[in-house]
Amino acid sequence: MTAYEKLQAGASVRQETLYHPVEGSYTTKVATKNVTVHYGDKSALNGVSIEIPACTVTSFIGPSGCGKSTFLRSINRMNDTIDNARVSGSILIDGEEVNDRNVDPVVLRARVGMVFQKPNPFPKTIYENVAYGPRIHGLAADKDQLDAIVETSLRKAGLWDEVADRLDQPGTSLSGGQQQRLVIARAIAVNPEVILMDEPCSALDPIATARIEELIDELRENYTLIIVTHSMAQAARVSQMTAFFHLGSLVEYGPTEEIFTNPRDQRTQDYITGRFG
Amino acid sequence: MQISVYVALALLVLTAIGYLVGRRQAFVAAAGRPSELHSLPSYYGYYLALWTGVPALILLALYGLTGTSLVNTLAMGELEREAAPLIRAYDTQLAQDPDLSRLNDAIAQLEADAQVARSELDKARRDGGEVAAYQRSLGDLTVELNRLQGEISQVQDRIAASIAVRAPDNLAGDRARAGFEYWRATPDRRDLFLTDARALAFGEGFASRNSSALIAAGDAMRPWDEMFRWSSAGLAMAMALGGLTWMRRQITVTFRARNRLEGVVSFALFAMSGIAILTTLGIVLSLLFESIRFFAAIDWRIHEFLFGLQWSPQIAIRADQVGQTGAFGAVPLFAGTALITLVAMCVAVPVGLFAAIYLSEYASSRFRAIAKPVLEILAGVPTVVYGFFALLTVGPFIRDAAVLLGYEDAVTQSALSAGLVMGIMIIPFVSSLSDDVINAVPQSLRDGAYAMGATKSEAVRHVVLPAALPGIVGAILLAVSRAIGETMIVVMAAGQGANLTANPLESVTTITVQIVMLITGDQEFESAKTLSAFALALVLFALTLFLNIAALRVVERFRERYE
Amino acid sequence: MSKLAPIRDAVMERLPQRHRAEQRFQAYGLTAITLAVLFLTLLVGSILTQSLAAFTAHRLTLPVTLERELVDPRGDGSEASLRRGSYNAALQAALRDQFPTVHGVGELRELFGIYSAINASRLLTDVVNNPDLVGQSVDFEFPISDDADRYLKGASVSERQIDMNASLSIEIAGNVARLEAQEAVLAPFADRLRQVMADRANRYAAAAEAALASARQTIDPDEREILEAEAQRAQMRVQQLNERLRPGADFLLGPREPSLLVRAGDTIVRLTSITSGGREATGEVLLADQAWSGSVTRWSFWEIETPAATRLITDRQMVFVRLLEERGLVRNAFNALLFTNADSREPELAGVRGALIGTILTMVITIFLAVPVGVGAAIYLEEFAPRNRLTRLIEVNINNLAAVPSIVFGLLGLAVFINAFGLPRSTPLLGGMVLALMTLPTVIISSRAALKAVPPSIREAALGVGASRTQAVFHHVLPLAMPGMLTGSIIGLAQALGETAPLLMIGMVAFVADAPNFGFTGFTDPSTVMPVQIFIWSTSAERAFEARTAAAILVLLVLMVLFNAVAIYLRRKYERRW
């Protein structure tokens, strides 16, 4: 079996074993216990414990500086790239400890993709941008397989029709919304299990935002998505689960509808009604 | 000189007085209500001080710069006029002398022969035939021409000596002889004559010889010197006092002293930034001017200078015969420069680039804090020290190593040792410029790569370096430009033989080495040999300017992309 | 295990390979930095080791009698008369007193060759300053010649002394000595030298063979001719050597062989031939009482392994110097002359004082021209200039000027300052002007950066309270930008301090034996500067200048470190982050 075939097989295996279409009986994908992050002497996140279900969209909301992005970045250990960041506590993906010394962040990040606030396509062609992940991880045996992966990924990201005839143009030549979808296509090209999105629409206009939100909803079918967002409307639109962070702590977590219609915590109530934020 | 110092001191005192008077006057004008004044009182003081001191000091500086040459010109012009009878007699003698006309005829004949030989040599060169014979005969002609010209100057000297004794043996005669001697002298000898005369008259340094003519010349300078000295001093004082009184009268309550002062200040600042332009202008004009004189001396054979394969300026014996033997072909110098630059880049680019990558992507901040200053020290070491290192440590080492490996002809002064050491010198240059551009690549691109599961080196190789490439190319261009213009290392370590070779173990020469050799040699300035240094420098200047502009463009584009 | 095994397998499969690539890449980076550090260590290390020899020097102290008829030819004790005295003759007499048996012209020349006559001028100065010394005897200390100094430091000659205890009779007749021992004490030396010569003969034979072989192969007739001539020369050498090595013949020693000296007390003989038995020898008397002959049992061999042809000091001079040292007249001490003297043709008298003063004077001019003008230009461009084509042109022009090779500035100085304005060559004034032009772009660029770093809010605040633009700049922005400007300027000036090439163009490479006046008139005295002095010395033929060059480099580096230390101090003290 070539890596490509494994890739295809992997995708189907997951759908069979992980997806429980029955409401309320999600399988837990990501489970954290007491996650704390320090930047130097400054504590950015204190003791967050949460269980995130598979094949759903979970959104993190909260005022600026509440630690939601920091938490997101610890899930695929992107905080490793920051010199003075220290992460403690436990983060389990499918029961495996992420912060274990034996876990290679390279492998982890192949499983947990990430999309950033500002679209950051590499200074390469559209094709090379999407092909980059499969290339470095050796997922395609030949050019045909790679072409297939690129096409599938771009299709899943809903970008194929717009760029099919100009794959050899630089990724930076696309519009902002297109760039963000390109980056999403790049992330799903390695078929990750979890996709982290850090305010994916904050740099986009409303039309592009709507397009991305649609895409997120489509992706839910195959991937576990975690989204940090500033827009409560967006959280309400795209996510099934919502977590509210405040001052580095997780205040409230539950099904989106509940959080927005019947928050249990006063701070959540204040935030979603716009008293502060 | 003494008086100028006193005048300068007096001017400084006057300037201070100007400030005080200006301030006082402002108070007087305000009639006890200083708040009525347009500007603060001290501005009036500064403004008045400016008008008191600056014009006079400028005048004094002008005198300092030009006084000596003015005095020389005027005094010697006077003496030359008095020497007119001698000069006339000398000219008639020259015209009548049978030896001279014979020699002149012979020279004309020789020059015609040389013209023929030269055109045949050119033809032979074009046809690819045997040129050695022509070159030899041309060389013989040159030598003969030289001999004849030597004879001519001997005859001229003899006639001049016979004329000079005709002048009476008194002061007037000495003055005439001085004017006559000066009139006949070449520019270099004129300078020496003036220096000696001044030394005798004013005690500036030591005179190399002593004669009645020199003393007379010095005596002739003295009155002019006195006059300029006193008149410039007097004029400066008058200007200072004039400025003081005139400007003082201008001061009223509504006088906009601050605005005027600021106008002067900003003009002065503008003039200062204009010096940069003047410097460039000076470089371009002086290089162009002297190069044109050089090209004129080699009969405008610019293509031979740029594309000729033989460089041996030493053959040139006199300006008017040079170039015609084709000894000013600069290709070996260009090739030598290119070879050494290539070796240097082979050292500096990989080491500098990898050092920059390691420091900006891998190193801990503690390691960076130590390693960066070390690299900066390499940049701060004077080039002459590198030259010494190349000459006494690296050169012998490379020679011994080459001999050990079986290359018997190895020499101490080789392109390899010069290039290697120059490479070391350029490492910090490449690394700090690359460091800048690598740091300018936005972190979001790295994050993108890491988020895809790229390792650090993959992120660097696939994303950071391609993104930084234009900037790195710019940095390398700047490094090349620096290598081409580097002088001391190659002067000390590369040798002087103009070999056209690609073998880095041989000794080669470069543009800068030849400029140093040509200028520091004891040739007179007017010879084509010396002038050729300026043509070489013009090439060097154009080359580095081009590289630099290209590099700045590339880097600029790069910055625009990520800002 | 994970349910996603297939994909992770694919990733894991390539992982070791990718990690190896990662490590390789990181190793390249570390290697690069290690190399750079290694180069620096080598550079500094080689200069340090080379310079060591220059910081000490052997000095000779002689009792010199200042005979009146020698130093005061007119006899009136006037300064003019004292200045005409022949002090070198006094020095020579003092030296002859040490070796009363040395007579011949050649031998005396060798004796007087162990110091340079210029030293007498200091004696003259001493006497002129203190005329009472005339007629008295003074202890005069002066440096011995560089060759003798290097010999005593063991840098140029390898030698050894072997004490012997065997009966040896020495017969001296004129300059020739005959030696006869009871045993074959000379045989081991002769045999070893024979071996050396035989090896040499073999090498020549091999070289001849090789030359002939390549002559047979080449087709170029000229080249063949050259090679054949080479082979012939080598064969001739072989023949000569074999002739000398003939068994049974006396073994002859020449200048290309090590010298073999026999010393008995103060009698020193250089052997010129040794009989085949190794019992008898003849030799040249280097030092002895002319009439002395006799037999000794305690004597020593003095073998000088470096052949006379490859060293600059003769056998006899070595004898003189060694004996003076044994008598306690020569001592190795700190070489203060290196710092108190100006340049000299004699390495042992050469010092950096002239260049140091020249450097200081030159830098004074550079500082006073480059810093105010550079700062002024920066203020104009950053604070006042309208954004138009002229200012853009100036900016581009300054950036390009910073990259113009320094040698071009030298040519500018030559063409404009010397040839057009007629300023005096080789002077600190001119050098300072050229270096100022060269440094100007650096000063402007760093000063602009410092001005840029001052936040606009400061200007706005000043303008907001009604200050004029000039007042805002001079009262508020400039004081804040000053430390940054100074730091940048100092770095530019440090560059100028180490610059050589442009100064060569304006004649500062001339040999200047007198230090320039350390005052106002010094600016127009011919002088040189430290980097140029280093260049001049490094191109000198005498080996002793090598160490002095390295020492001068150290002095220059110390100067540069001081300069940069000031910059770092200023940066640390006034650094402000916005």
Tab-separated table of N, CA, C and O in Angstrom, chain A residues 125-131 146-168 174 178-189 211 215 218-219 223:
chain	number	residue	atom	x	y	z
A	125	THR	N	3.878	28.845	-5.863
A	125	THR	CA	2.665	28.785	-6.679
A	125	THR	C	1.522	28.200	-5.857
A	125	THR	O	1.741	27.632	-4.783
A	126	ILE	N	0.315	28.350	-6.384
A	126	ILE	CA	-0.871	27.811	-5.714
A	126	ILE	C	-0.690	26.310	-5.542
A	126	ILE	O	-0.922	25.750	-4.460
A	127	TYR	N	-0.257	25.655	-6.629
A	127	TYR	CA	-0.077	24.214	-6.596
A	127	TYR	C	0.913	23.822	-5.506
A	127	TYR	O	0.631	22.958	-4.680
A	128	GLU	N	2.071	24.508	-5.484
A	128	GLU	CA	3.118	24.156	-4.518
A	128	GLU	C	2.662	24.405	-3.087
A	128	GLU	O	3.055	23.695	-2.173
A	129	ASN	N	1.834	25.416	-2.895
A	129	ASN	CA	1.323	25.689	-1.564
A	129	ASN	C	0.556	24.494	-1.022
A	129	ASN	O	0.753	24.091	0.113
A	130	VAL	N	-0.319	23.947	-1.883
A	130	VAL	CA	-1.148	22.835	-1.420
A	130	VAL	C	-0.315	21.559	-1.356
A	130	VAL	O	-0.466	20.736	-0.448
A	131	ALA	N	0.611	21.407	-2.290
A	131	ALA	CA	1.392	20.173	-2.365
A	131	ALA	C	2.451	20.110	-1.280
A	131	ALA	O	3.051	19.063	-1.068
A	146	LEU	N	0.085	13.211	-6.411
A	146	LEU	CA	0.180	14.552	-5.843
A	146	LEU	C	-0.861	15.454	-6.477
A	146	LEU	O	-1.569	16.200	-5.784
A	147	ASP	N	-0.976	15.348	-7.821
A	147	ASP	CA	-2.004	16.131	-8.523
A	147	ASP	C	-3.375	15.837	-7.943
A	147	ASP	O	-4.170	16.754	-7.694
A	148	ALA	N	-3.632	14.582	-7.701
A	148	ALA	CA	-4.937	14.179	-7.190
A	148	ALA	C	-5.180	14.790	-5.810
A	148	ALA	O	-6.255	15.316	-5.532
A	149	ILE	N	-4.136	14.706	-4.951
A	149	ILE	CA	-4.293	15.277	-3.612
A	149	ILE	C	-4.585	16.770	-3.701
A	149	ILE	O	-5.480	17.298	-3.020
A	150	VAL	N	-3.809	17.462	-4.558
A	150	VAL	CA	-3.981	18.908	-4.687
A	150	VAL	C	-5.400	19.215	-5.142
A	150	VAL	O	-6.076	20.079	-4.573
A	151	GLU	N	-5.858	18.457	-6.124
A	151	GLU	CA	-7.186	18.745	-6.647
A	151	GLU	C	-8.252	18.476	-5.585
A	151	GLU	O	-9.128	19.322	-5.334
A	152	THR	N	-8.137	17.335	-4.917
A	152	THR	CA	-9.129	17.001	-3.890
A	152	THR	C	-9.161	18.082	-2.817
A	152	THR	O	-10.237	18.549	-2.403
A	153	SER	N	-7.968	18.476	-2.368
A	153	SER	CA	-7.906	19.459	-1.287
A	153	SER	C	-8.516	20.772	-1.730
A	153	SER	O	-9.285	21.393	-0.984
A	154	LEU	N	-8.173	21.202	-2.941
A	154	LEU	CA	-8.709	22.475	-3.416
A	154	LEU	C	-10.222	22.372	-3.589
A	154	LEU	O	-10.956	23.333	-3.328
A	155	ARG	N	-10.676	21.232	-4.035
A	155	ARG	CA	-12.126	21.050	-4.167
A	155	ARG	C	-12.789	21.132	-2.800
A	155	ARG	O	-13.795	21.817	-2.620
A	156	LYS	N	-12.206	20.395	-1.821
A	156	LYS	CA	-12.799	20.428	-0.484
A	156	LYS	C	-12.834	21.849	0.055
A	156	LYS	O	-13.752	22.224	0.790
A	157	ALA	N	-11.812	22.632	-0.295
A	157	ALA	CA	-11.756	24.013	0.202
A	157	ALA	C	-12.597	24.938	-0.655
A	157	ALA	O	-12.639	26.139	-0.427
A	158	GLY	N	-13.236	24.359	-1.693
A	158	GLY	CA	-14.113	25.143	-2.544
A	158	GLY	C	-13.380	26.174	-3.376
A	158	GLY	O	-13.895	27.227	-3.711
A	159	LEU	N	-12.136	25.877	-3.698
A	159	LEU	CA	-11.338	26.869	-4.424
A	159	LEU	C	-11.014	26.373	-5.826
A	159	LEU	O	-10.559	27.127	-6.678
A	160	TRP	N	-11.259	25.083	-6.068
A	160	TRP	CA	-10.799	24.469	-7.318
A	160	TRP	C	-11.314	25.205	-8.542
A	160	TRP	O	-10.540	25.517	-9.448
A	161	ASP	N	-12.587	25.529	-8.544
A	161	ASP	CA	-13.161	26.126	-9.755
A	161	ASP	C	-12.530	27.482	-10.051
A	161	ASP	O	-12.421	27.888	-11.194
A	162	GLU	N	-12.103	28.155	-8.997
A	162	GLU	CA	-11.551	29.500	-9.213
A	162	GLU	C	-10.095	29.471	-9.647
A	162	GLU	O	-9.610	30.400	-10.291
A	163	VAL	N	-9.367	28.428	-9.290
A	163	VAL	CA	-7.917	28.454	-9.558
A	163	VAL	C	-7.435	27.325	-10.456
A	163	VAL	O	-6.246	27.233	-10.747
A	164	ALA	N	-8.361	26.469	-10.923
A	164	ALA	CA	-7.939	25.289	-11.678
A	164	ALA	C	-7.044	25.645	-12.855
A	164	ALA	O	-6.096	24.922	-13.177
A	165	ASP	N	-7.290	26.810	-13.477
A	165	ASP	CA	-6.521	27.146	-14.677
A	165	ASP	C	-5.305	28.003	-14.367
A	165	ASP	O	-4.613	28.437	-15.272
A	166	ARG	N	-5.055	28.279	-13.143
A	166	ARG	CA	-3.855	29.083	-12.846
A	166	ARG	C	-3.132	28.566	-11.598
A	166	ARG	O	-2.763	29.318	-10.719
A	167	LEU	N	-2.932	27.271	-11.585
A	167	LEU	CA	-2.256	26.652	-10.446
A	167	LEU	C	-0.798	27.075	-10.328
A	167	LEU	O	-0.187	26.962	-9.283
A	168	ASP	N	-0.234	27.557	-11.449
A	168	ASP	CA	1.193	27.889	-11.421
A	168	ASP	C	1.436	29.355	-11.073
A	168	ASP	O	2.554	29.835	-11.165
A	174	LEU	N	-3.661	35.767	-5.114
A	174	LEU	CA	-5.103	35.606	-4.900
A	174	LEU	C	-5.635	36.701	-3.978
A	174	LEU	O	-4.872	37.372	-3.295
A	178	GLN	N	-9.696	34.220	-0.968
A	178	GLN	CA	-9.159	33.069	-1.694
A	178	GLN	C	-7.906	32.541	-1.011
A	178	GLN	O	-7.703	31.331	-0.887
A	179	GLN	N	-7.053	33.505	-0.570
A	179	GLN	CA	-5.825	33.093	0.111
A	179	GLN	C	-6.157	32.268	1.346
A	179	GLN	O	-5.549	31.239	1.608
A	180	GLN	N	-7.187	32.693	2.092
A	180	GLN	CA	-7.520	31.971	3.307
A	180	GLN	C	-8.033	30.580	2.953
A	180	GLN	O	-7.702	29.605	3.627
A	181	ARG	N	-8.798	30.452	1.873
A	181	ARG	CA	-9.269	29.126	1.473
A	181	ARG	C	-8.100	28.285	0.964
A	181	ARG	O	-8.047	27.076	1.162
A	182	LEU	N	-7.135	28.959	0.324
A	182	LEU	CA	-5.942	28.240	-0.127
A	182	LEU	C	-5.209	27.662	1.086
A	182	LEU	O	-4.760	26.513	1.079
A	183	VAL	N	-5.115	28.475	2.122
A	183	VAL	CA	-4.401	28.024	3.318
A	183	VAL	C	-5.156	26.863	3.958
A	183	VAL	O	-4.554	25.911	4.456
A	184	ILE	N	-6.482	26.918	3.882
A	184	ILE	CA	-7.270	25.805	4.423
A	184	ILE	C	-7.025	24.558	3.580
A	184	ILE	O	-6.814	23.457	4.110
A	185	ALA	N	-7.006	24.742	2.258
A	185	ALA	CA	-6.727	23.613	1.365
A	185	ALA	C	-5.356	23.028	1.693
A	185	ALA	O	-5.163	21.812	1.715
A	186	ARG	N	-4.404	23.913	1.957
A	186	ARG	CA	-3.057	23.475	2.302
A	186	ARG	C	-3.093	22.627	3.573
A	186	ARG	O	-2.428	21.611	3.682
A	187	ALA	N	-3.930	23.070	4.530
A	187	ALA	CA	-3.987	22.354	5.800
A	187	ALA	C	-4.645	20.982	5.618
A	187	ALA	O	-4.186	19.996	6.203
A	188	ILE	N	-5.688	20.884	4.776
A	188	ILE	CA	-6.375	19.591	4.679
A	188	ILE	C	-5.690	18.659	3.698
A	188	ILE	O	-6.045	17.481	3.626
A	189	ALA	N	-4.667	19.136	3.004
A	189	ALA	CA	-3.984	18.279	2.039
A	189	ALA	C	-3.282	17.115	2.719
A	189	ALA	O	-3.082	16.068	2.112
A	211	ARG	N	-18.272	32.790	2.846
A	211	ARG	CA	-17.784	31.666	2.058
A	211	ARG	C	-16.982	30.708	2.963
A	211	ARG	O	-17.128	29.488	2.886
A	215	LEU	N	-17.632	26.825	4.248
A	215	LEU	CA	-16.606	25.807	4.107
A	215	LEU	C	-16.387	25.077	5.432
A	215	LEU	O	-16.300	23.850	5.472
A	218	GLU	N	-18.955	22.576	5.937
A	218	GLU	CA	-18.758	21.383	5.112
A	218	GLU	C	-17.673	20.491	5.696
A	218	GLU	O	-17.784	19.262	5.698
A	219	LEU	N	-16.607	21.130	6.190
A	219	LEU	CA	-15.464	20.364	6.681
A	219	LEU	C	-15.815	19.548	7.918
A	219	LEU	O	-15.186	18.539	8.203
A	223	TYR	N	-13.686	16.444	9.625
A	223	TYR	CA	-12.615	16.885	10.523
A	223	TYR	C	-13.195	17.441	11.811
A	223	TYR	O	-14.335	17.908	11.837
